[in-house]
PDB file of C-alpha atoms in Angstrom:
ATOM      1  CA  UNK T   1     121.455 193.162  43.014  1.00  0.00           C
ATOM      2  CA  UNK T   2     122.308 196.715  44.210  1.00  0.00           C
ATOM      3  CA  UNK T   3     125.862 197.484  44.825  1.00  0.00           C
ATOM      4  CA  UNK T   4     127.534 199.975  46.608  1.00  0.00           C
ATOM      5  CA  UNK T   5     131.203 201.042  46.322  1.00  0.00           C
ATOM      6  CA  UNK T   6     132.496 199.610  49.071  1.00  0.00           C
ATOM      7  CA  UNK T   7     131.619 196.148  47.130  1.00  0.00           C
ATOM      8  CA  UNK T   8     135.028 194.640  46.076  1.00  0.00           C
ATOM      9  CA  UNK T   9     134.737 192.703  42.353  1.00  0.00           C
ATOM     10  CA  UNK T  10     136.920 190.617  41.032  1.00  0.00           C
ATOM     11  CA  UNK T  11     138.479 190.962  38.007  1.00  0.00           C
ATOM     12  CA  UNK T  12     136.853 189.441  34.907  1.00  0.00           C
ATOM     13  CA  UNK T  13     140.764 187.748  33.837  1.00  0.00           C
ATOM     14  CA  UNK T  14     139.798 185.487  37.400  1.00  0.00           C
ATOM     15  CA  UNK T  15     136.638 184.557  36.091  1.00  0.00           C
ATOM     16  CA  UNK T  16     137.515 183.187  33.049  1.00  0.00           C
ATOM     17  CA  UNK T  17     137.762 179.396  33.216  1.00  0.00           C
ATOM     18  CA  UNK T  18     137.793 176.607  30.366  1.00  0.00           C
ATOM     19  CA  UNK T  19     133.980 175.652  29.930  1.00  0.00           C
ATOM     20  CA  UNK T  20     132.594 172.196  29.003  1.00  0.00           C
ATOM     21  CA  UNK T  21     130.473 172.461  25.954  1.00  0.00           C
ATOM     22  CA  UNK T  22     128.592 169.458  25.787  1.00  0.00           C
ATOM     23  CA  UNK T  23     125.365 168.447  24.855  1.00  0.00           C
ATOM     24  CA  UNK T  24     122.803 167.153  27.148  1.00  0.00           C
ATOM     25  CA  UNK T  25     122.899 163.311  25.847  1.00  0.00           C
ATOM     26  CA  UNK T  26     126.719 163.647  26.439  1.00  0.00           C
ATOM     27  CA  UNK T  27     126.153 165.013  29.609  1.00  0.00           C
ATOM     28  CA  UNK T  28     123.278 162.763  30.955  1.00  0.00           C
ATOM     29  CA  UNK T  29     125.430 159.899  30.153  1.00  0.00           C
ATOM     30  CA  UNK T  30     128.606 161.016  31.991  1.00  0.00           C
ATOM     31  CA  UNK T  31     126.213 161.818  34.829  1.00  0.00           C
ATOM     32  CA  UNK T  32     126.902 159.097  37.380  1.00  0.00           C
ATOM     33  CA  UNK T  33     130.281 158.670  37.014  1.00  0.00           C
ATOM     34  CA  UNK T  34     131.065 162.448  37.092  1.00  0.00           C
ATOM     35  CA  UNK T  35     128.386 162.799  40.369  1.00  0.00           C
ATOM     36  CA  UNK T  36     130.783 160.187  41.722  1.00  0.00           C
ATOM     37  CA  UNK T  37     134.108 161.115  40.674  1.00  0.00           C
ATOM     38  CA  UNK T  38     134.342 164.860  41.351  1.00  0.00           C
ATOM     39  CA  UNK T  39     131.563 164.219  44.559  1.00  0.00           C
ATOM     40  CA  UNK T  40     134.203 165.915  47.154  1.00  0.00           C
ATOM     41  CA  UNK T  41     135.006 168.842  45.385  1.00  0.00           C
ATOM     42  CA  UNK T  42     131.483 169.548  44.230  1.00  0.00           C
ATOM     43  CA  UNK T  43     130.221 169.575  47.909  1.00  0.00           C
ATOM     44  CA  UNK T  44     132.687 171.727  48.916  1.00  0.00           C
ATOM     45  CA  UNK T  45     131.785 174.036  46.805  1.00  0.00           C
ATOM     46  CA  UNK T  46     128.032 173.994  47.461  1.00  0.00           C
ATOM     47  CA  UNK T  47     128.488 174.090  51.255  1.00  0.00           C
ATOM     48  CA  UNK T  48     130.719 177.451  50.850  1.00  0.00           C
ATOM     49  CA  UNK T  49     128.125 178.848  48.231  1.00  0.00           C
ATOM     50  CA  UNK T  50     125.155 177.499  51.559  1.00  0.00           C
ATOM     51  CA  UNK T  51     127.509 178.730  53.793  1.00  0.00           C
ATOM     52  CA  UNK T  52     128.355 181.890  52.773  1.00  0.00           C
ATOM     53  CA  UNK T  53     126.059 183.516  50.558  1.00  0.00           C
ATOM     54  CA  UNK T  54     128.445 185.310  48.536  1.00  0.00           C
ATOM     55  CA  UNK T  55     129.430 183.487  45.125  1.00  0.00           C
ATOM     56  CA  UNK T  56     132.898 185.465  45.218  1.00  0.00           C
ATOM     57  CA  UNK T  57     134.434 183.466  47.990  1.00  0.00           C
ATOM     58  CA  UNK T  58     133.727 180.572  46.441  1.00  0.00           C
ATOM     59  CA  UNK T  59     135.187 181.424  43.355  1.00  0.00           C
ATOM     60  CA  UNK T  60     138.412 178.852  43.241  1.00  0.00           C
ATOM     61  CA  UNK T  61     136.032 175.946  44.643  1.00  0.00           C
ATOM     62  CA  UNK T  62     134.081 176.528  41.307  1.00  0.00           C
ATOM     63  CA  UNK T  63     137.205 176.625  39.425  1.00  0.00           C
ATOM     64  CA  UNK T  64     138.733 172.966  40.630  1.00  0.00           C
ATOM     65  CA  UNK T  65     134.991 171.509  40.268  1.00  0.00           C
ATOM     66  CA  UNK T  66     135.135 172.892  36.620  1.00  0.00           C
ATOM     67  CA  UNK T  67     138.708 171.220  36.736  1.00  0.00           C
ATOM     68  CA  UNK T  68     137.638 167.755  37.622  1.00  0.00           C
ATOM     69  CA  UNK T  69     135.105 167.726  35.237  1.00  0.00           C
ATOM     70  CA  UNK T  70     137.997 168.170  32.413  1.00  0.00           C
ATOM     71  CA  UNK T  71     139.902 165.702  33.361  1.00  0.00           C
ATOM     72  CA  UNK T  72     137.072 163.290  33.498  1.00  0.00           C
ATOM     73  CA  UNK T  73     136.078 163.462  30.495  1.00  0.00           C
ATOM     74  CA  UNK T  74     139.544 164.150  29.307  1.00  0.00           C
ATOM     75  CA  UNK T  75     140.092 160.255  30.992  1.00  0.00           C
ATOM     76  CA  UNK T  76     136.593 159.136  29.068  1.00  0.00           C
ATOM     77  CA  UNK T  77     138.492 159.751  25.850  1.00  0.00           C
ATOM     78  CA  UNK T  78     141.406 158.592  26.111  1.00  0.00           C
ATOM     79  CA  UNK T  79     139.889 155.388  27.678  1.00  0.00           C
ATOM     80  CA  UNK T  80     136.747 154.957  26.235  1.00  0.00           C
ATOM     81  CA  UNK T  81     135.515 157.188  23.704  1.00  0.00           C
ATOM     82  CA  UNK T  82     133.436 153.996  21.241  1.00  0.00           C
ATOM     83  CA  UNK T  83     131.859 153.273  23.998  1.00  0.00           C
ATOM     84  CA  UNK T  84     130.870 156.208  25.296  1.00  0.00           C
ATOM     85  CA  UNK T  85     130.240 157.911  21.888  1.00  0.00           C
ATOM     86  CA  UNK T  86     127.562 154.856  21.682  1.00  0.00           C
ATOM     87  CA  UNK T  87     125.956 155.540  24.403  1.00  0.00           C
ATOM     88  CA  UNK T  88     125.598 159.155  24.445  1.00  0.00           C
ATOM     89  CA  UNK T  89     124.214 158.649  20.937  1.00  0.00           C
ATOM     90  CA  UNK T  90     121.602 155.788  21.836  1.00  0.00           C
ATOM     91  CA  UNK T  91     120.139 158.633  24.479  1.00  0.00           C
ATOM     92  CA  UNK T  92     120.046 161.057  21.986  1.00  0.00           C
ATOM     93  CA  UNK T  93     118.566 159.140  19.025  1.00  0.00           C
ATOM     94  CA  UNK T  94     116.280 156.581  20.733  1.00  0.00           C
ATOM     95  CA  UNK T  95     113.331 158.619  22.393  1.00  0.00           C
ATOM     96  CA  UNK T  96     112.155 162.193  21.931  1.00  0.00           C
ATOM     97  CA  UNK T  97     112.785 162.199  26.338  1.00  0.00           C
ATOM     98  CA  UNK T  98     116.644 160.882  26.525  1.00  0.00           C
ATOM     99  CA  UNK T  99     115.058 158.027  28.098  1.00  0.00           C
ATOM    100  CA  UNK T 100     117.462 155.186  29.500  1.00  0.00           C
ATOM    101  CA  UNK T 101     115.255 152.498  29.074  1.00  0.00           C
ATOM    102  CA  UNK T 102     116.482 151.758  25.186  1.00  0.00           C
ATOM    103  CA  UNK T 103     120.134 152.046  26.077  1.00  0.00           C
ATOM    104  CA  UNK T 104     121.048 149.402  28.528  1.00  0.00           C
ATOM    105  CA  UNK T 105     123.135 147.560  26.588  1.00  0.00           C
ATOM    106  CA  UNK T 106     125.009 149.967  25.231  1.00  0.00           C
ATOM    107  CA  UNK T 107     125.259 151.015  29.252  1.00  0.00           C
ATOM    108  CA  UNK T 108     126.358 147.664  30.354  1.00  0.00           C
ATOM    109  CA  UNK T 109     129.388 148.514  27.617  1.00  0.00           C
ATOM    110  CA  UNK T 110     130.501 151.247  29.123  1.00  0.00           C
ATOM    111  CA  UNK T 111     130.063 150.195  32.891  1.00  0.00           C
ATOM    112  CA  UNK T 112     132.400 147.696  31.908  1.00  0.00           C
ATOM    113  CA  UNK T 113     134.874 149.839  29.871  1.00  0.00           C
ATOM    114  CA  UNK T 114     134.882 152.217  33.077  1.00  0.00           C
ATOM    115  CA  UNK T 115     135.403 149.941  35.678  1.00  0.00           C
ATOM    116  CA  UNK T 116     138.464 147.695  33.810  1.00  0.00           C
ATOM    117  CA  UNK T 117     140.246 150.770  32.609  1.00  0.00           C
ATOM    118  CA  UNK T 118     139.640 153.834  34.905  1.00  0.00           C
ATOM    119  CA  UNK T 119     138.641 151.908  37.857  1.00  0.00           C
ATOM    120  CA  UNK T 120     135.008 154.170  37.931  1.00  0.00           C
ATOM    121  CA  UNK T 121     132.370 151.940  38.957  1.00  0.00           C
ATOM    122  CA  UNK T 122     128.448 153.579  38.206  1.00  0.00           C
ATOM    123  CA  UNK T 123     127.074 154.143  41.753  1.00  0.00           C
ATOM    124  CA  UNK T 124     124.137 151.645  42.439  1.00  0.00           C
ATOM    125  CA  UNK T 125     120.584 153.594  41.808  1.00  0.00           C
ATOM    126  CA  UNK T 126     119.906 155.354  45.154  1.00  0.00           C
ATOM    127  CA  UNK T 127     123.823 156.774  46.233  1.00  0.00           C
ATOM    128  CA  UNK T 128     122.843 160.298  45.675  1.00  0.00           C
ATOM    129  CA  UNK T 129     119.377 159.992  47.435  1.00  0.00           C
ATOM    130  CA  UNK T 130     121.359 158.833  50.388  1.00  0.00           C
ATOM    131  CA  UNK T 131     121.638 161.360  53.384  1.00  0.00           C
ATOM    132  CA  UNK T 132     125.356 162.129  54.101  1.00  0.00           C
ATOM    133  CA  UNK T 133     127.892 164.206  56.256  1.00  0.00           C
ATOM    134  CA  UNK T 134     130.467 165.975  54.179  1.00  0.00           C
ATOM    135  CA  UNK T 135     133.351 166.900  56.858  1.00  0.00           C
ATOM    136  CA  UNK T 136     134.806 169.893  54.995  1.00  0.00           C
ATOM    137  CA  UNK T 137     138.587 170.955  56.082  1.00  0.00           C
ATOM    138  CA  UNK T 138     138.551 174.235  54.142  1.00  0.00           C
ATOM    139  CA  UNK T 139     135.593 175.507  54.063  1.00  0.00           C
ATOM    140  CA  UNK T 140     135.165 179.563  55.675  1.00  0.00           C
ATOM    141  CA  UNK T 141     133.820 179.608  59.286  1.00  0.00           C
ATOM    142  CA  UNK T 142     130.310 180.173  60.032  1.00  0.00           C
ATOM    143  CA  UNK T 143     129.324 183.862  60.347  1.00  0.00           C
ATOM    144  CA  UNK T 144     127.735 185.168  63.797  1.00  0.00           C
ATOM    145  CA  UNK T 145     124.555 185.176  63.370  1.00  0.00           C
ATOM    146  CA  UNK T 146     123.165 188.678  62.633  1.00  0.00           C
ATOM    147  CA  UNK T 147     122.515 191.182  65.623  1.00  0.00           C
ATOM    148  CA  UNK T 148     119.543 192.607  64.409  1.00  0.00           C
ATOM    149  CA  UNK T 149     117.371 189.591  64.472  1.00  0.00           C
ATOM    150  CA  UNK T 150     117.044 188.457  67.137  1.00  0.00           C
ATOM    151  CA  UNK T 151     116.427 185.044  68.244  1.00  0.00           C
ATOM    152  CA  UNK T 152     113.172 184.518  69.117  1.00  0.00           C
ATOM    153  CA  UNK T 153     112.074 181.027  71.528  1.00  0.00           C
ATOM    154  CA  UNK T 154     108.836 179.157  69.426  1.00  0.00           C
ATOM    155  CA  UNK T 155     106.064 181.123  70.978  1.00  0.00           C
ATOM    156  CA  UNK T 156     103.370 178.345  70.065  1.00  0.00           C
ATOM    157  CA  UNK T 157     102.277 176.663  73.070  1.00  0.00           C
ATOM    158  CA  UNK T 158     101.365 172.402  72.617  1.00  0.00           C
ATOM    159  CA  UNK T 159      98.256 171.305  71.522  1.00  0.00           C
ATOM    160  CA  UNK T 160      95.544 170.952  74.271  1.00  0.00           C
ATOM    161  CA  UNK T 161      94.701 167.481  74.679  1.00  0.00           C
ATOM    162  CA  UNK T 162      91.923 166.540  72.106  1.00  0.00           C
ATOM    163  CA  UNK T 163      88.232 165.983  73.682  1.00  0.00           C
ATOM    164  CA  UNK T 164      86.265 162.562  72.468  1.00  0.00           C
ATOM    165  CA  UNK T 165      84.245 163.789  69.688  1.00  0.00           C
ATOM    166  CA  UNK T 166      80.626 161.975  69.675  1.00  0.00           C
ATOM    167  CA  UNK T 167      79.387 160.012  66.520  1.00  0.00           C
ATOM    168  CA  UNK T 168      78.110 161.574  63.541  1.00  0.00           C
ATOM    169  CA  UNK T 169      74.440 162.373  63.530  1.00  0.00           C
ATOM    170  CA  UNK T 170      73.415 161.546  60.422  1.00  0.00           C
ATOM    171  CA  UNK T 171      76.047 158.437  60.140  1.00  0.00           C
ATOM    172  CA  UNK T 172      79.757 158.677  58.174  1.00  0.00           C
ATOM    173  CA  UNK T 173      80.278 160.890  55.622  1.00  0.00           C
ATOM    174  CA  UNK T 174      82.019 157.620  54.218  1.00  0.00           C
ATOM    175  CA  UNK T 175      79.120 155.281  53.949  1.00  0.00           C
ATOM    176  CA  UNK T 176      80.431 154.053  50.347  1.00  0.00           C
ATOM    177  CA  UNK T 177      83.912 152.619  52.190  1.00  0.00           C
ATOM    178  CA  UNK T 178      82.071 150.444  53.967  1.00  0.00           C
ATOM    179  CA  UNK T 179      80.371 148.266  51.340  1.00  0.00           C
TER     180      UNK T 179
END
């Protein structure tokens, strides 16, 4: 990236944030319920970083998603580190891929441990497949689009309507289908 010096920086002391050093089996089994917990926050951020294209203005978005991270697993421990400690361990230790498919009962442990004392239930398999319209309230207003290019109309006419195409000559190319 090639800056100039009219590029304003910011200074490392507002970069500096408290990171979560965890280890992918801890991580992959926190996954749902932080995906579901800090969901707002973490879309926010991402439509500001689509949205903008400049990582600096979304600087304090990336600091409360960091945030809510923290205090989820900050409310894991407190409420249900044996269970989660199992878990995370049965990914790690089971298969050579962190495969789920070894650890369900240790799963249905903590589902329940999650849901009775923080209330987090584990989304159902397909919520963050599902298409969805994040209303943001703060997020920076569109830019005008840029002068010098211009908008252009789709030059590519419709297809002609296709002629009948007569039979094959020699028969289909698929005679084998037909069996």
């Amino acid at each position: 990236m090639v800056l100039t010096a009219e590029v304003d920086l910011p200074q490392f002391s507002t970069l500096t944030v408290p990171e979560v050093n965890l280890s992918t089996s801890t991580l992959m089994s926190a996954a749902p319920y932080l995906g579901k917990h800090c969901e707002s926050i973490n879309n926010e951020f991402m439509l500001c970083r689509q949205e903008t294209n400049d990582p600096r203005s979304c600087l304090e978005l990336g600091k409360r998603v960091t945030a809510c991270t923290l205090q989820l697993f900050k409310n894991m421990k407190k409420a249900c580190l044996h269970e989660f400690k199992q878990y995370a361990n049965c990914i790690d230790k089971s298969s050579g891929d962190y495969g789920f498919r070894h650890c369900r009962k240790t799963q249905a442990v903590l589902d329940c441990c999650m849901k009775d004392k923080l209330g987090l239930e584990r989304p159902h398999v397909g919520h963050f497949c599902r298409g969805r319209v994040h209303k943001s309230s703060c997020a920076p207003p569109r830019p005008p689009p840029c002068p010098c290019q211009p908008i252009v109309p789709d030059p590519t006419p419709s297809l002609p309507d296709s002629k009948p195409r007569y039979p094959p000559r020699l028969g289909s190319r698929f005679y084998f289908m037909t069996e």
